[in-house]
Short mmCIF file of C-alpha atoms in Angstrom, two decimals:
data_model
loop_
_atom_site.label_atom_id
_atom_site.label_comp_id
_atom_site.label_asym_id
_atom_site.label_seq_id
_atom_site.Cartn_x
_atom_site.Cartn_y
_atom_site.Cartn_z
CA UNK A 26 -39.40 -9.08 -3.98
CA UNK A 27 -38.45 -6.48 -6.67
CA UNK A 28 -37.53 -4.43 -4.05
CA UNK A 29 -35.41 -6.62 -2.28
CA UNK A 30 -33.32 -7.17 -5.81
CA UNK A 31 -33.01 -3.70 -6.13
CA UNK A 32 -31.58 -3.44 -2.40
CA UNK A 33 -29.40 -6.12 -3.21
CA UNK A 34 -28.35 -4.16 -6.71
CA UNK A 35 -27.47 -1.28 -5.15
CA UNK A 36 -25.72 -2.61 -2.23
CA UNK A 37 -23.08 -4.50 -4.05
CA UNK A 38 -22.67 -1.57 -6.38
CA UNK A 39 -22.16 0.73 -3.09
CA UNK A 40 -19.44 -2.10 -1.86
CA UNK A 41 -17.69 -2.26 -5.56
CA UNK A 42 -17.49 1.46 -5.31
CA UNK A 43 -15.73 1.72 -1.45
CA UNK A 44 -13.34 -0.99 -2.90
CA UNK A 45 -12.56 0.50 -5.64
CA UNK A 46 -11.70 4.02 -3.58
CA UNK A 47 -9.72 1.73 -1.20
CA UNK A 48 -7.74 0.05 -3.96
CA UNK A 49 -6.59 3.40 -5.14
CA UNK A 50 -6.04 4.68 -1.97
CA UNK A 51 -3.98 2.04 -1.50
CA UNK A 52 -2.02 1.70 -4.95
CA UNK A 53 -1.62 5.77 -4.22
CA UNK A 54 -0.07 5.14 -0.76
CA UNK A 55 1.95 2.63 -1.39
CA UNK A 56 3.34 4.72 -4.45
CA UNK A 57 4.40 7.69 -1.72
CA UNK A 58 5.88 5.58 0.08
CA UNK A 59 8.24 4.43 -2.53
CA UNK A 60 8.93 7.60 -3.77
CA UNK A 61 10.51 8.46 -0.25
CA UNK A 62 12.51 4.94 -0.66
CA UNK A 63 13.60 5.94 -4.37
CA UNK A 64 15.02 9.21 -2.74
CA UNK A 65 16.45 7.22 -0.01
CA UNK A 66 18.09 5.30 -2.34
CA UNK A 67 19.84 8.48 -4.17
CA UNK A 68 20.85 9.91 -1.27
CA UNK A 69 22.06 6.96 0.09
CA UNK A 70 24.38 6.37 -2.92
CA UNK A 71 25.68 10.00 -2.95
CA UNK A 72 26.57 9.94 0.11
CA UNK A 73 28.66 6.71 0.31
CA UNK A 74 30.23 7.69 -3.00
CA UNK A 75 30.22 3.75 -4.05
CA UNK A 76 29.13 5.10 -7.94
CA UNK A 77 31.59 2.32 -10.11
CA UNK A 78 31.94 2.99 -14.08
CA UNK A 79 29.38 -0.25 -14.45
CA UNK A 80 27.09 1.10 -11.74
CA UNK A 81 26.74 4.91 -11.28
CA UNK A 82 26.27 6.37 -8.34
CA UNK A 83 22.81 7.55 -9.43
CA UNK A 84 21.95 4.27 -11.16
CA UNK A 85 18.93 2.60 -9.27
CA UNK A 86 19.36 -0.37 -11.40
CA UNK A 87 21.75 -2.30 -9.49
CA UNK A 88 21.30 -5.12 -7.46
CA UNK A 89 21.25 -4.24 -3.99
CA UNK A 90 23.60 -5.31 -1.35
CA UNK A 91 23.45 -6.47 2.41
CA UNK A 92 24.86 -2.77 3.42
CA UNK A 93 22.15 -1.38 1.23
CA UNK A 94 19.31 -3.56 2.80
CA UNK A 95 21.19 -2.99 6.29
CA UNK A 96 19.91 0.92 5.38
CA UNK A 97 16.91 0.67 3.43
CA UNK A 98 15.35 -1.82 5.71
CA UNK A 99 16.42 0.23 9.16
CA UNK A 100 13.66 1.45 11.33
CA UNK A 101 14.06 4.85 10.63
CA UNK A 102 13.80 4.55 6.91
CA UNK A 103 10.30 2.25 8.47
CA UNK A 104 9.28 4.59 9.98
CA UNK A 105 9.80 7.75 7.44
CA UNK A 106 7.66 4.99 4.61
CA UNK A 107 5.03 4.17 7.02
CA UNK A 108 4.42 7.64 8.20
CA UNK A 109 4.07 8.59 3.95
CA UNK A 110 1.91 6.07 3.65
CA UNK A 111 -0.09 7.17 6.42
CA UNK A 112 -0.28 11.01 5.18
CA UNK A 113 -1.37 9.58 1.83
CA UNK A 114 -3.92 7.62 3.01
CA UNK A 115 -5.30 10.42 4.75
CA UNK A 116 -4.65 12.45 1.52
CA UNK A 117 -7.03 9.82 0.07
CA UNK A 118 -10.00 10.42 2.95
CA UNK A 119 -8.79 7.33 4.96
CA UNK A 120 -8.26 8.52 8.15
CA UNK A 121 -6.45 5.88 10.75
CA UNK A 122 -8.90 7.00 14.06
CA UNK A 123 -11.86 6.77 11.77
CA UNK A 124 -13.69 4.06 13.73
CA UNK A 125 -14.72 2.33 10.30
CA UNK A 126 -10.98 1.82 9.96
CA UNK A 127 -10.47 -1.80 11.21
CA UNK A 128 -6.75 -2.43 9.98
CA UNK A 129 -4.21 -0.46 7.83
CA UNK A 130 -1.62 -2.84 7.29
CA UNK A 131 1.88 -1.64 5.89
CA UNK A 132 4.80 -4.16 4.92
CA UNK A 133 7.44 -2.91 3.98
CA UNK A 134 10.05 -4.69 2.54
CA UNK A 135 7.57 -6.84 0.96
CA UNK A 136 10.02 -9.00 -0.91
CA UNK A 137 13.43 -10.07 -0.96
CA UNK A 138 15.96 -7.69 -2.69
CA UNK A 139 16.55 -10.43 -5.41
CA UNK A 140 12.90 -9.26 -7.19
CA UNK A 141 13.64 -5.70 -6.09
CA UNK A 142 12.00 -3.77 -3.37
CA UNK A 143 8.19 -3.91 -2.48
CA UNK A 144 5.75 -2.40 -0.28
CA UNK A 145 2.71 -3.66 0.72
CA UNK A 146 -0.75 -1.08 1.88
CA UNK A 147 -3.98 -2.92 3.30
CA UNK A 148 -6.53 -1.44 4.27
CA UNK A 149 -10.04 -2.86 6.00
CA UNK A 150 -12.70 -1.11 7.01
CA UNK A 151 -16.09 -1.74 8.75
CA UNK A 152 -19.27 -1.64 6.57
CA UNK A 153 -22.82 -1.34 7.54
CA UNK A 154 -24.71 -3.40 5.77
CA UNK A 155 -27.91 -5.76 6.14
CA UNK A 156 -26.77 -8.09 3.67
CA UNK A 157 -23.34 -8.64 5.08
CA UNK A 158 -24.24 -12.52 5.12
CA UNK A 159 -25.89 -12.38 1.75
CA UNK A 160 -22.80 -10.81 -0.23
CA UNK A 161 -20.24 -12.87 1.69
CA UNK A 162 -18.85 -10.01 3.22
CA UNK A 163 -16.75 -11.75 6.32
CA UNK A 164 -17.97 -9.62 9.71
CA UNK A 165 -19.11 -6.88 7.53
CA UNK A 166 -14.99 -5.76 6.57
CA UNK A 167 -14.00 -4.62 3.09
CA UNK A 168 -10.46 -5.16 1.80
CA UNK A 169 -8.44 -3.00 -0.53
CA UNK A 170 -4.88 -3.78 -0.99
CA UNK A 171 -1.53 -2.84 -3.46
CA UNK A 172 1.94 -3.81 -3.79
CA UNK A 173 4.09 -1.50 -5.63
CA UNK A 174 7.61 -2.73 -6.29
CA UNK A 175 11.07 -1.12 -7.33
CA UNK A 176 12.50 -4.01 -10.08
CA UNK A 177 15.71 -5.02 -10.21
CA UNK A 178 16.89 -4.62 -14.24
#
């Protein structure tokens, strides 16, 4: 029986430790892939020269317009913040053919450009385990997740 606790102990400890690693994988993803949309965002506004006295071209503080969603949210600009996410995660050991990977999940916009601009980063992996049941772990999958936002001011 003291076995079997200590089994138990170290199993959940193993499982707080591969969520934690996904959780920061995560956060870190999700924070490359906002960086790209923060330098979207600059060179967007340089290069339509819309900079006003109350809102500087370089200013990211601004609310953002239809034109600038119309941009932002195209699928190239998608694409370029999924494919950062993606070489982060792998940066981070979590490789997308890995067959542990189940889902990596990346939403982006996350929000509406009222609250500001938002990604989302999921990740779920497969986990070994012979107390899957016991700890309440749903078809063996652990979840780490982030959202990282750009506020409005």
């Amino acid at each position: 029986v003291l076995l079997f606790l200590v089994l138990v102990v170290v199993e959940i400890f193993r499982i707080f430790l591969i969520q934690n690693e996904l959780n920061r994988a995560a956060e870190s993803a999700g924070k490359s892939g906002l960086v790209l949309v923060g330098d979207q965002i600059m060179a967007y506004e340089r290069g339509s020269g819309e900079g006003t006295e109350s809102h500087p071209q370089s200013s990211m503080s601004r609310m953002f317009t239809s034109e600038d969603a119309g941009y932002l949210f195209s699928p190239p600009v998608q694409t370029q913040v999924a494919g950062e996410v993606l070489i982060s995660l792998e940066r981070n050991g979590i490789q997308s053919h890995d067959p542990k990977v189940e889902t990596i999940k990346i939403e982006y916009p996350a929000s509406n450009l009222q609250t500001g601009l938002a990604l989302r980063v999921q990740i779920e992996i497969k986990m070994d385990s012979l107390f899957n049941d016991l700890l309440l772990l749903e078809d063996g999958v652990i979840t780490g997740q982030s959202l990282q936002s750009i506020p409005h001011r």
